[in-house]
Amino acid sequence: RAAAISGRNDAALGVKAGDTYSAAALSIVLHTRSPLVPTFRSDVRIFLVRTTTTTNDDDGGGEEEDTMAWFGGGADLTPYYLFDDDIREFHAMQKELCDGYFSPSGSGGDDAVDTATFSYATMKKNCDDYFYLPARSEHRGVGGTFYDDMTATSTTLAFTKSMAESWLPSWLPIVQRRKDMEYTDQQRQWQLLRRGRDLEVNL
């Protein structure tokens, strides 16, 4: 992460000491009582930098302000007991969302965005890598999507909005199918143990 953020301070961007920045994020983690309903994690965020440069022109010069911004976000699922239909449905919705904005072939789309970098396959791999626990040699859940350093354009703004709007439609149908299923105390204890993986990811 540090390397990625440092990479933004490329000479071509013109970011320098004294420039101002803003950041905002919305993050949701929905834990459930039932161990048969998966935990859902999601977020969207924006990082914005305003740079000021001094110009010399015939009118005596002045200052010009430029604004650069990047989006990030994603969503993923952590089931405690696997139901293949739930997982397939969740990933299918994520893929449909990504493919609607970024061609799977990496062609077309927004000229300011590398569509291959933000394809569903890439964002899925990013999610798998980000939530991998090397000390246990396991992934926290069944993955989803994760993206960062996405140049802000009208297309990527629309995508990020759509990502947030997809959260509940991708999770609530699973909740409705599983919430009334009976479970044992042993299953509940397994759920609580597995929730510790969330803490481990952040350590």
JSON list of N, CA and C in Angstrom, two decimals, residues 77-148:
[
{"chain": "A", "resi": 77, "resn": "LEU", "atom": "N", "xyz": [-17.11, -12.01, 0.31]},
{"chain": "A", "resi": 77, "resn": "LEU", "atom": "CA", "xyz": [-17.98, -12.87, 1.10]},
{"chain": "A", "resi": 77, "resn": "LEU", "atom": "C", "xyz": [-17.13, -13.83, 1.94]},
{"chain": "A", "resi": 78, "resn": "THR", "atom": "N", "xyz": [-17.53, -14.00, 3.21]},
{"chain": "A", "resi": 78, "resn": "THR", "atom": "CA", "xyz": [-16.85, -14.96, 4.08]},
{"chain": "A", "resi": 78, "resn": "THR", "atom": "C", "xyz": [-17.88, -15.91, 4.69]},
{"chain": "A", "resi": 79, "resn": "PRO", "atom": "N", "xyz": [-18.14, -17.03, 4.01]},
{"chain": "A", "resi": 79, "resn": "PRO", "atom": "CA", "xyz": [-19.07, -18.01, 4.58]},
{"chain": "A", "resi": 79, "resn": "PRO", "atom": "C", "xyz": [-18.38, -18.89, 5.62]},
{"chain": "A", "resi": 80, "resn": "TYR", "atom": "N", "xyz": [-19.16, -19.41, 6.54]},
{"chain": "A", "resi": 80, "resn": "TYR", "atom": "CA", "xyz": [-18.64, -20.34, 7.55]},
{"chain": "A", "resi": 80, "resn": "TYR", "atom": "C", "xyz": [-18.94, -21.77, 7.16]},
{"chain": "A", "resi": 81, "resn": "TYR", "atom": "N", "xyz": [-20.02, -21.94, 6.38]},
{"chain": "A", "resi": 81, "resn": "TYR", "atom": "CA", "xyz": [-20.37, -23.22, 5.78]},
{"chain": "A", "resi": 81, "resn": "TYR", "atom": "C", "xyz": [-20.69, -22.95, 4.33]},
{"chain": "A", "resi": 82, "resn": "LEU", "atom": "N", "xyz": [-20.14, -23.76, 3.46]},
{"chain": "A", "resi": 82, "resn": "LEU", "atom": "CA", "xyz": [-20.21, -23.47, 2.03]},
{"chain": "A", "resi": 82, "resn": "LEU", "atom": "C", "xyz": [-21.50, -23.97, 1.39]},
{"chain": "A", "resi": 83, "resn": "PHE", "atom": "N", "xyz": [-22.15, -23.08, 0.67]},
{"chain": "A", "resi": 83, "resn": "PHE", "atom": "CA", "xyz": [-23.27, -23.42, -0.21]},
{"chain": "A", "resi": 83, "resn": "PHE", "atom": "C", "xyz": [-22.85, -22.94, -1.60]},
{"chain": "A", "resi": 84, "resn": "ASP", "atom": "N", "xyz": [-22.58, -23.89, -2.47]},
{"chain": "A", "resi": 84, "resn": "ASP", "atom": "CA", "xyz": [-22.02, -23.54, -3.78]},
{"chain": "A", "resi": 84, "resn": "ASP", "atom": "C", "xyz": [-22.88, -22.56, -4.55]},
{"chain": "A", "resi": 85, "resn": "ASP", "atom": "N", "xyz": [-24.21, -22.72, -4.48]},
{"chain": "A", "resi": 85, "resn": "ASP", "atom": "CA", "xyz": [-25.10, -21.82, -5.23]},
{"chain": "A", "resi": 85, "resn": "ASP", "atom": "C", "xyz": [-24.93, -20.37, -4.78]},
{"chain": "A", "resi": 86, "resn": "ASP", "atom": "N", "xyz": [-24.78, -20.18, -3.47]},
{"chain": "A", "resi": 86, "resn": "ASP", "atom": "CA", "xyz": [-24.61, -18.82, -2.94]},
{"chain": "A", "resi": 86, "resn": "ASP", "atom": "C", "xyz": [-23.34, -18.19, -3.49]},
{"chain": "A", "resi": 87, "resn": "ILE", "atom": "N", "xyz": [-22.27, -18.95, -3.49]},
{"chain": "A", "resi": 87, "resn": "ILE", "atom": "CA", "xyz": [-20.97, -18.42, -3.91]},
{"chain": "A", "resi": 87, "resn": "ILE", "atom": "C", "xyz": [-20.97, -18.12, -5.41]},
{"chain": "A", "resi": 88, "resn": "ARG", "atom": "N", "xyz": [-21.53, -19.04, -6.19]},
{"chain": "A", "resi": 88, "resn": "ARG", "atom": "CA", "xyz": [-21.61, -18.82, -7.64]},
{"chain": "A", "resi": 88, "resn": "ARG", "atom": "C", "xyz": [-22.44, -17.57, -7.95]},
{"chain": "A", "resi": 89, "resn": "GLU", "atom": "N", "xyz": [-23.56, -17.42, -7.28]},
{"chain": "A", "resi": 89, "resn": "GLU", "atom": "CA", "xyz": [-24.43, -16.28, -7.52]},
{"chain": "A", "resi": 89, "resn": "GLU", "atom": "C", "xyz": [-23.73, -14.97, -7.17]},
{"chain": "A", "resi": 90, "resn": "PHE", "atom": "N", "xyz": [-23.05, -14.93, -6.04]},
{"chain": "A", "resi": 90, "resn": "PHE", "atom": "CA", "xyz": [-22.35, -13.72, -5.62]},
{"chain": "A", "resi": 90, "resn": "PHE", "atom": "C", "xyz": [-21.27, -13.33, -6.63]},
{"chain": "A", "resi": 91, "resn": "HIS", "atom": "N", "xyz": [-20.44, -14.29, -7.03]},
{"chain": "A", "resi": 91, "resn": "HIS", "atom": "CA", "xyz": [-19.37, -13.99, -7.98]},
{"chain": "A", "resi": 91, "resn": "HIS", "atom": "C", "xyz": [-19.93, -13.62, -9.35]},
{"chain": "A", "resi": 92, "resn": "ALA", "atom": "N", "xyz": [-21.03, -14.23, -9.75]},
{"chain": "A", "resi": 92, "resn": "ALA", "atom": "CA", "xyz": [-21.64, -13.91, -11.04]},
{"chain": "A", "resi": 92, "resn": "ALA", "atom": "C", "xyz": [-22.10, -12.45, -11.07]},
{"chain": "A", "resi": 93, "resn": "MET", "atom": "N", "xyz": [-22.65, -11.97, -9.95]},
{"chain": "A", "resi": 93, "resn": "MET", "atom": "CA", "xyz": [-23.08, -10.56, -9.89]},
{"chain": "A", "resi": 93, "resn": "MET", "atom": "C", "xyz": [-21.90, -9.62, -9.94]},
{"chain": "A", "resi": 94, "resn": "GLN", "atom": "N", "xyz": [-20.82, -9.99, -9.24]},
{"chain": "A", "resi": 94, "resn": "GLN", "atom": "CA", "xyz": [-19.62, -9.16, -9.28]},
{"chain": "A", "resi": 94, "resn": "GLN", "atom": "C", "xyz": [-19.02, -9.11, -10.69]},
{"chain": "A", "resi": 95, "resn": "LYS", "atom": "N", "xyz": [-19.00, -10.25, -11.35]},
{"chain": "A", "resi": 95, "resn": "LYS", "atom": "CA", "xyz": [-18.45, -10.31, -12.71]},
{"chain": "A", "resi": 95, "resn": "LYS", "atom": "C", "xyz": [-19.30, -9.48, -13.68]},
{"chain": "A", "resi": 96, "resn": "GLU", "atom": "N", "xyz": [-20.61, -9.61, -13.56]},
{"chain": "A", "resi": 96, "resn": "GLU", "atom": "CA", "xyz": [-21.49, -8.86, -14.45]},
{"chain": "A", "resi": 96, "resn": "GLU", "atom": "C", "xyz": [-21.29, -7.35, -14.26]},
{"chain": "A", "resi": 97, "resn": "LEU", "atom": "N", "xyz": [-21.13, -6.93, -13.01]},
{"chain": "A", "resi": 97, "resn": "LEU", "atom": "CA", "xyz": [-20.89, -5.52, -12.73]},
{"chain": "A", "resi": 97, "resn": "LEU", "atom": "C", "xyz": [-19.59, -5.05, -13.38]},
{"chain": "A", "resi": 98, "resn": "CYS", "atom": "N", "xyz": [-18.51, -5.77, -13.16]},
{"chain": "A", "resi": 98, "resn": "CYS", "atom": "CA", "xyz": [-17.21, -5.38, -13.71]},
{"chain": "A", "resi": 98, "resn": "CYS", "atom": "C", "xyz": [-17.21, -5.40, -15.23]},
{"chain": "A", "resi": 99, "resn": "ASP", "atom": "N", "xyz": [-17.79, -6.45, -15.82]},
{"chain": "A", "resi": 99, "resn": "ASP", "atom": "CA", "xyz": [-17.80, -6.57, -17.28]},
{"chain": "A", "resi": 99, "resn": "ASP", "atom": "C", "xyz": [-18.62, -5.46, -17.92]},
{"chain": "A", "resi": 100, "resn": "GLY", "atom": "N", "xyz": [-19.59, -4.91, -17.18]},
{"chain": "A", "resi": 100, "resn": "GLY", "atom": "CA", "xyz": [-20.40, -3.84, -17.73]},
{"chain": "A", "resi": 100, "resn": "GLY", "atom": "C", "xyz": [-19.64, -2.54, -17.91]},
{"chain": "A", "resi": 101, "resn": "TYR", "atom": "N", "xyz": [-18.52, -2.40, -17.20]},
{"chain": "A", "resi": 101, "resn": "TYR", "atom": "CA", "xyz": [-17.72, -1.17, -17.30]},
{"chain": "A", "resi": 101, "resn": "TYR", "atom": "C", "xyz": [-16.36, -1.40, -17.93]},
{"chain": "A", "resi": 102, "resn": "PHE", "atom": "N", "xyz": [-15.78, -2.58, -17.72]},
{"chain": "A", "resi": 102, "resn": "PHE", "atom": "CA", "xyz": [-14.43, -2.87, -18.20]},
{"chain": "A", "resi": 102, "resn": "PHE", "atom": "C", "xyz": [-14.46, -4.18, -18.97]},
{"chain": "A", "resi": 103, "resn": "SER", "atom": "N", "xyz": [-14.18, -4.08, -20.25]},
{"chain": "A", "resi": 103, "resn": "SER", "atom": "CA", "xyz": [-14.24, -5.26, -21.11]},
{"chain": "A", "resi": 103, "resn": "SER", "atom": "C", "xyz": [-13.31, -6.35, -20.62]},
{"chain": "A", "resi": 104, "resn": "PRO", "atom": "N", "xyz": [-13.78, -7.61, -20.59]},
{"chain": "A", "resi": 104, "resn": "PRO", "atom": "CA", "xyz": [-12.89, -8.72, -20.18]},
{"chain": "A", "resi": 104, "resn": "PRO", "atom": "C", "xyz": [-11.65, -8.84, -21.05]},
{"chain": "A", "resi": 105, "resn": "SER", "atom": "N", "xyz": [-11.74, -8.37, -22.30]},
{"chain": "A", "resi": 105, "resn": "SER", "atom": "CA", "xyz": [-10.60, -8.45, -23.21]},
{"chain": "A", "resi": 105, "resn": "SER", "atom": "C", "xyz": [-9.60, -7.32, -22.98]},
{"chain": "A", "resi": 106, "resn": "GLY", "atom": "N", "xyz": [-9.99, -6.35, -22.16]},
{"chain": "A", "resi": 106, "resn": "GLY", "atom": "CA", "xyz": [-9.11, -5.22, -21.90]},
{"chain": "A", "resi": 106, "resn": "GLY", "atom": "C", "xyz": [-9.17, -4.15, -22.97]},
{"chain": "A", "resi": 107, "resn": "SER", "atom": "N", "xyz": [-10.16, -4.22, -23.85]},
{"chain": "A", "resi": 107, "resn": "SER", "atom": "CA", "xyz": [-10.29, -3.23, -24.91]},
{"chain": "A", "resi": 107, "resn": "SER", "atom": "C", "xyz": [-11.51, -2.36, -24.65]},
{"chain": "A", "resi": 108, "resn": "GLY", "atom": "N", "xyz": [-11.52, -1.18, -25.23]},
{"chain": "A", "resi": 108, "resn": "GLY", "atom": "CA", "xyz": [-12.66, -0.28, -25.08]},
{"chain": "A", "resi": 108, "resn": "GLY", "atom": "C", "xyz": [-12.66, 0.38, -23.73]},
{"chain": "A", "resi": 109, "resn": "GLY", "atom": "N", "xyz": [-13.80, 0.95, -23.36]},
{"chain": "A", "resi": 109, "resn": "GLY", "atom": "CA", "xyz": [-13.93, 1.57, -22.05]},
{"chain": "A", "resi": 109, "resn": "GLY", "atom": "C", "xyz": [-13.31, 2.95, -22.01]},
{"chain": "A", "resi": 110, "resn": "ASP", "atom": "N", "xyz": [-12.98, 3.38, -20.84]},
{"chain": "A", "resi": 110, "resn": "ASP", "atom": "CA", "xyz": [-12.46, 4.73, -20.60]},
{"chain": "A", "resi": 110, "resn": "ASP", "atom": "C", "xyz": [-10.98, 4.80, -20.98]},
{"chain": "A", "resi": 111, "resn": "ASP", "atom": "N", "xyz": [-10.62, 5.79, -21.80]},
{"chain": "A", "resi": 111, "resn": "ASP", "atom": "CA", "xyz": [-9.24, 5.92, -22.25]},
{"chain": "A", "resi": 111, "resn": "ASP", "atom": "C", "xyz": [-8.26, 6.15, -21.09]},
{"chain": "A", "resi": 112, "resn": "ALA", "atom": "N", "xyz": [-8.76, 6.75, -19.99]},
{"chain": "A", "resi": 112, "resn": "ALA", "atom": "CA", "xyz": [-7.88, 7.08, -18.86]},
{"chain": "A", "resi": 112, "resn": "ALA", "atom": "C", "xyz": [-7.66, 5.90, -17.93]},
{"chain": "A", "resi": 113, "resn": "VAL", "atom": "N", "xyz": [-8.31, 4.77, -18.22]},
{"chain": "A", "resi": 113, "resn": "VAL", "atom": "CA", "xyz": [-8.24, 3.62, -17.32]},
{"chain": "A", "resi": 113, "resn": "VAL", "atom": "C", "xyz": [-7.76, 2.40, -18.09]},
{"chain": "A", "resi": 114, "resn": "ASP", "atom": "N", "xyz": [-6.81, 1.69, -17.50]},
{"chain": "A", "resi": 114, "resn": "ASP", "atom": "CA", "xyz": [-6.33, 0.43, -18.07]},
{"chain": "A", "resi": 114, "resn": "ASP", "atom": "C", "xyz": [-7.37, -0.64, -17.76]},
{"chain": "A", "resi": 115, "resn": "THR", "atom": "N", "xyz": [-8.19, -0.98, -18.76]},
{"chain": "A", "resi": 115, "resn": "THR", "atom": "CA", "xyz": [-9.30, -1.89, -18.50]},
{"chain": "A", "resi": 115, "resn": "THR", "atom": "C", "xyz": [-8.83, -3.29, -18.10]},
{"chain": "A", "resi": 116, "resn": "ALA", "atom": "N", "xyz": [-7.65, -3.69, -18.53]},
{"chain": "A", "resi": 116, "resn": "ALA", "atom": "CA", "xyz": [-7.14, -5.00, -18.12]},
{"chain": "A", "resi": 116, "resn": "ALA", "atom": "C", "xyz": [-6.83, -5.01, -16.63]},
{"chain": "A", "resi": 117, "resn": "THR", "atom": "N", "xyz": [-6.30, -3.89, -16.13]},
{"chain": "A", "resi": 117, "resn": "THR", "atom": "CA", "xyz": [-5.97, -3.77, -14.71]},
{"chain": "A", "resi": 117, "resn": "THR", "atom": "C", "xyz": [-7.23, -3.86, -13.85]},
{"chain": "A", "resi": 118, "resn": "PHE", "atom": "N", "xyz": [-8.35, -3.39, -14.40]},
{"chain": "A", "resi": 118, "resn": "PHE", "atom": "CA", "xyz": [-9.58, -3.36, -13.62]},
{"chain": "A", "resi": 118, "resn": "PHE", "atom": "C", "xyz": [-10.64, -4.31, -14.18]},
{"chain": "A", "resi": 119, "resn": "SER", "atom": "N", "xyz": [-10.19, -5.37, -14.81]},
{"chain": "A", "resi": 119, "resn": "SER", "atom": "CA", "xyz": [-11.12, -6.42, -15.23]},
{"chain": "A", "resi": 119, "resn": "SER", "atom": "C", "xyz": [-11.57, -7.20, -14.01]},
{"chain": "A", "resi": 120, "resn": "TYR", "atom": "N", "xyz": [-12.66, -7.96, -14.17]},
{"chain": "A", "resi": 120, "resn": "TYR", "atom": "CA", "xyz": [-13.14, -8.78, -13.05]},
{"chain": "A", "resi": 120, "resn": "TYR", "atom": "C", "xyz": [-12.06, -9.76, -12.60]},
{"chain": "A", "resi": 121, "resn": "ALA", "atom": "N", "xyz": [-11.39, -10.39, -13.56]},
{"chain": "A", "resi": 121, "resn": "ALA", "atom": "CA", "xyz": [-10.37, -11.39, -13.20]},
{"chain": "A", "resi": 121, "resn": "ALA", "atom": "C", "xyz": [-9.26, -10.77, -12.35]},
{"chain": "A", "resi": 122, "resn": "THR", "atom": "N", "xyz": [-8.85, -9.56, -12.72]},
{"chain": "A", "resi": 122, "resn": "THR", "atom": "CA", "xyz": [-7.78, -8.89, -11.96]},
{"chain": "A", "resi": 122, "resn": "THR", "atom": "C", "xyz": [-8.28, -8.48, -10.58]},
{"chain": "A", "resi": 123, "resn": "MET", "atom": "N", "xyz": [-9.48, -7.90, -10.53]},
{"chain": "A", "resi": 123, "resn": "MET", "atom": "CA", "xyz": [-10.01, -7.47, -9.23]},
{"chain": "A", "resi": 123, "resn": "MET", "atom": "C", "xyz": [-10.30, -8.65, -8.31]},
{"chain": "A", "resi": 124, "resn": "LYS", "atom": "N", "xyz": [-10.68, -9.78, -8.89]},
{"chain": "A", "resi": 124, "resn": "LYS", "atom": "CA", "xyz": [-10.89, -10.98, -8.07]},
{"chain": "A", "resi": 124, "resn": "LYS", "atom": "C", "xyz": [-9.56, -11.47, -7.50]},
{"chain": "A", "resi": 125, "resn": "LYS", "atom": "N", "xyz": [-8.53, -11.49, -8.34]},
{"chain": "A", "resi": 125, "resn": "LYS", "atom": "CA", "xyz": [-7.21, -11.90, -7.86]},
{"chain": "A", "resi": 125, "resn": "LYS", "atom": "C", "xyz": [-6.69, -10.95, -6.78]},
{"chain": "A", "resi": 126, "resn": "ASN", "atom": "N", "xyz": [-6.91, -9.65, -6.99]},
{"chain": "A", "resi": 126, "resn": "ASN", "atom": "CA", "xyz": [-6.50, -8.68, -5.97]},
{"chain": "A", "resi": 126, "resn": "ASN", "atom": "C", "xyz": [-7.15, -8.98, -4.63]},
{"chain": "A", "resi": 127, "resn": "CYS", "atom": "N", "xyz": [-8.43, -9.33, -4.68]},
{"chain": "A", "resi": 127, "resn": "CYS", "atom": "CA", "xyz": [-9.16, -9.65, -3.45]},
{"chain": "A", "resi": 127, "resn": "CYS", "atom": "C", "xyz": [-8.60, -10.91, -2.80]},
{"chain": "A", "resi": 128, "resn": "ASP", "atom": "N", "xyz": [-8.38, -11.94, -3.60]},
{"chain": "A", "resi": 128, "resn": "ASP", "atom": "CA", "xyz": [-7.82, -13.19, -3.07]},
{"chain": "A", "resi": 128, "resn": "ASP", "atom": "C", "xyz": [-6.46, -12.93, -2.41]},
{"chain": "A", "resi": 129, "resn": "ASP", "atom": "N", "xyz": [-5.64, -12.13, -3.07]},
{"chain": "A", "resi": 129, "resn": "ASP", "atom": "CA", "xyz": [-4.30, -11.85, -2.54]},
{"chain": "A", "resi": 129, "resn": "ASP", "atom": "C", "xyz": [-4.37, -10.99, -1.27]},
{"chain": "A", "resi": 130, "resn": "TYR", "atom": "N", "xyz": [-5.24, -10.00, -1.28]},
{"chain": "A", "resi": 130, "resn": "TYR", "atom": "CA", "xyz": [-5.31, -9.06, -0.16]},
{"chain": "A", "resi": 130, "resn": "TYR", "atom": "C", "xyz": [-5.77, -9.75, 1.13]},
{"chain": "A", "resi": 131, "resn": "PHE", "atom": "N", "xyz": [-6.72, -10.68, 1.00]},
{"chain": "A", "resi": 131, "resn": "PHE", "atom": "CA", "xyz": [-7.28, -11.34, 2.18]},
{"chain": "A", "resi": 131, "resn": "PHE", "atom": "C", "xyz": [-6.70, -12.73, 2.42]},
{"chain": "A", "resi": 132, "resn": "TYR", "atom": "N", "xyz": [-5.49, -12.92, 1.95]},
{"chain": "A", "resi": 132, "resn": "TYR", "atom": "CA", "xyz": [-4.79, -14.18, 2.19]},
{"chain": "A", "resi": 132, "resn": "TYR", "atom": "C", "xyz": [-4.01, -14.09, 3.50]},
{"chain": "A", "resi": 133, "resn": "LEU", "atom": "N", "xyz": [-4.07, -15.16, 4.29]},
{"chain": "A", "resi": 133, "resn": "LEU", "atom": "CA", "xyz": [-3.37, -15.21, 5.58]},
{"chain": "A", "resi": 133, "resn": "LEU", "atom": "C", "xyz": [-2.16, -16.14, 5.44]},
{"chain": "A", "resi": 134, "resn": "PRO", "atom": "N", "xyz": [-0.98, -15.57, 5.20]},
{"chain": "A", "resi": 134, "resn": "PRO", "atom": "CA", "xyz": [0.19, -16.42, 4.97]},
{"chain": "A", "resi": 134, "resn": "PRO", "atom": "C", "xyz": [0.57, -17.29, 6.17]},
{"chain": "A", "resi": 135, "resn": "ALA", "atom": "N", "xyz": [0.32, -16.82, 7.37]},
{"chain": "A", "resi": 135, "resn": "ALA", "atom": "CA", "xyz": [0.67, -17.61, 8.55]},
{"chain": "A", "resi": 135, "resn": "ALA", "atom": "C", "xyz": [-0.15, -18.89, 8.63]},
{"chain": "A", "resi": 136, "resn": "ARG", "atom": "N", "xyz": [-1.33, -18.88, 8.03]},
{"chain": "A", "resi": 136, "resn": "ARG", "atom": "CA", "xyz": [-2.20, -20.06, 8.03]},
{"chain": "A", "resi": 136, "resn": "ARG", "atom": "C", "xyz": [-2.27, -20.75, 6.67]},
{"chain": "A", "resi": 137, "resn": "SER", "atom": "N", "xyz": [-1.68, -20.12, 5.66]},
{"chain": "A", "resi": 137, "resn": "SER", "atom": "CA", "xyz": [-1.75, -20.64, 4.29]},
{"chain": "A", "resi": 137, "resn": "SER", "atom": "C", "xyz": [-3.19, -20.84, 3.85]},
{"chain": "A", "resi": 138, "resn": "GLU", "atom": "N", "xyz": [-4.01, -19.83, 4.12]},
{"chain": "A", "resi": 138, "resn": "GLU", "atom": "CA", "xyz": [-5.42, -19.92, 3.75]},
{"chain": "A", "resi": 138, "resn": "GLU", "atom": "C", "xyz": [-5.98, -18.53, 3.45]},
{"chain": "A", "resi": 139, "resn": "HIS", "atom": "N", "xyz": [-7.08, -18.52, 2.68]},
{"chain": "A", "resi": 139, "resn": "HIS", "atom": "CA", "xyz": [-7.80, -17.29, 2.42]},
{"chain": "A", "resi": 139, "resn": "HIS", "atom": "C", "xyz": [-8.87, -17.09, 3.48]},
{"chain": "A", "resi": 140, "resn": "ARG", "atom": "N", "xyz": [-9.17, -15.83, 3.77]},
{"chain": "A", "resi": 140, "resn": "ARG", "atom": "CA", "xyz": [-10.16, -15.55, 4.80]},
{"chain": "A", "resi": 140, "resn": "ARG", "atom": "C", "xyz": [-11.55, -16.03, 4.41]},
{"chain": "A", "resi": 141, "resn": "GLY", "atom": "N", "xyz": [-11.89, -15.88, 3.14]},
{"chain": "A", "resi": 141, "resn": "GLY", "atom": "CA", "xyz": [-13.22, -16.26, 2.68]},
{"chain": "A", "resi": 141, "resn": "GLY", "atom": "C", "xyz": [-13.16, -16.76, 1.25]},
{"chain": "A", "resi": 142, "resn": "VAL", "atom": "N", "xyz": [-14.25, -16.55, 0.51]},
{"chain": "A", "resi": 142, "resn": "VAL", "atom": "CA", "xyz": [-14.31, -17.02, -0.88]},
{"chain": "A", "resi": 142, "resn": "VAL", "atom": "C", "xyz": [-14.06, -15.88, -1.87]},
{"chain": "A", "resi": 143, "resn": "GLY", "atom": "N", "xyz": [-13.66, -14.72, -1.34]},
{"chain": "A", "resi": 143, "resn": "GLY", "atom": "CA", "xyz": [-13.25, -13.64, -2.22]},
{"chain": "A", "resi": 143, "resn": "GLY", "atom": "C", "xyz": [-14.40, -12.82, -2.77]},
{"chain": "A", "resi": 144, "resn": "GLY", "atom": "N", "xyz": [-14.05, -12.03, -3.77]},
{"chain": "A", "resi": 144, "resn": "GLY", "atom": "CA", "xyz": [-14.98, -11.10, -4.40]},
{"chain": "A", "resi": 144, "resn": "GLY", "atom": "C", "xyz": [-14.19, -10.19, -5.30]},
{"chain": "A", "resi": 145, "resn": "THR", "atom": "N", "xyz": [-14.22, -8.89, -5.04]},
{"chain": "A", "resi": 145, "resn": "THR", "atom": "CA", "xyz": [-13.46, -7.94, -5.84]},
{"chain": "A", "resi": 145, "resn": "THR", "atom": "C", "xyz": [-12.75, -6.95, -4.91]},
{"chain": "A", "resi": 146, "resn": "PHE", "atom": "N", "xyz": [-11.62, -6.44, -5.39]},
{"chain": "A", "resi": 146, "resn": "PHE", "atom": "CA", "xyz": [-10.86, -5.42, -4.66]},
{"chain": "A", "resi": 146, "resn": "PHE", "atom": "C", "xyz": [-10.11, -4.60, -5.69]},
{"chain": "A", "resi": 147, "resn": "TYR", "atom": "N", "xyz": [-10.26, -3.28, -5.61]},
{"chain": "A", "resi": 147, "resn": "TYR", "atom": "CA", "xyz": [-9.52, -2.41, -6.55]},
{"chain": "A", "resi": 147, "resn": "TYR", "atom": "C", "xyz": [-9.03, -1.17, -5.81]},
{"chain": "A", "resi": 148, "resn": "ASP", "atom": "N", "xyz": [-7.97, -0.59, -6.34]},
{"chain": "A", "resi": 148, "resn": "ASP", "atom": "CA", "xyz": [-7.36, 0.59, -5.75]},
{"chain": "A", "resi": 148, "resn": "ASP", "atom": "C", "xyz": [-6.65, 1.37, -6.85]}
]
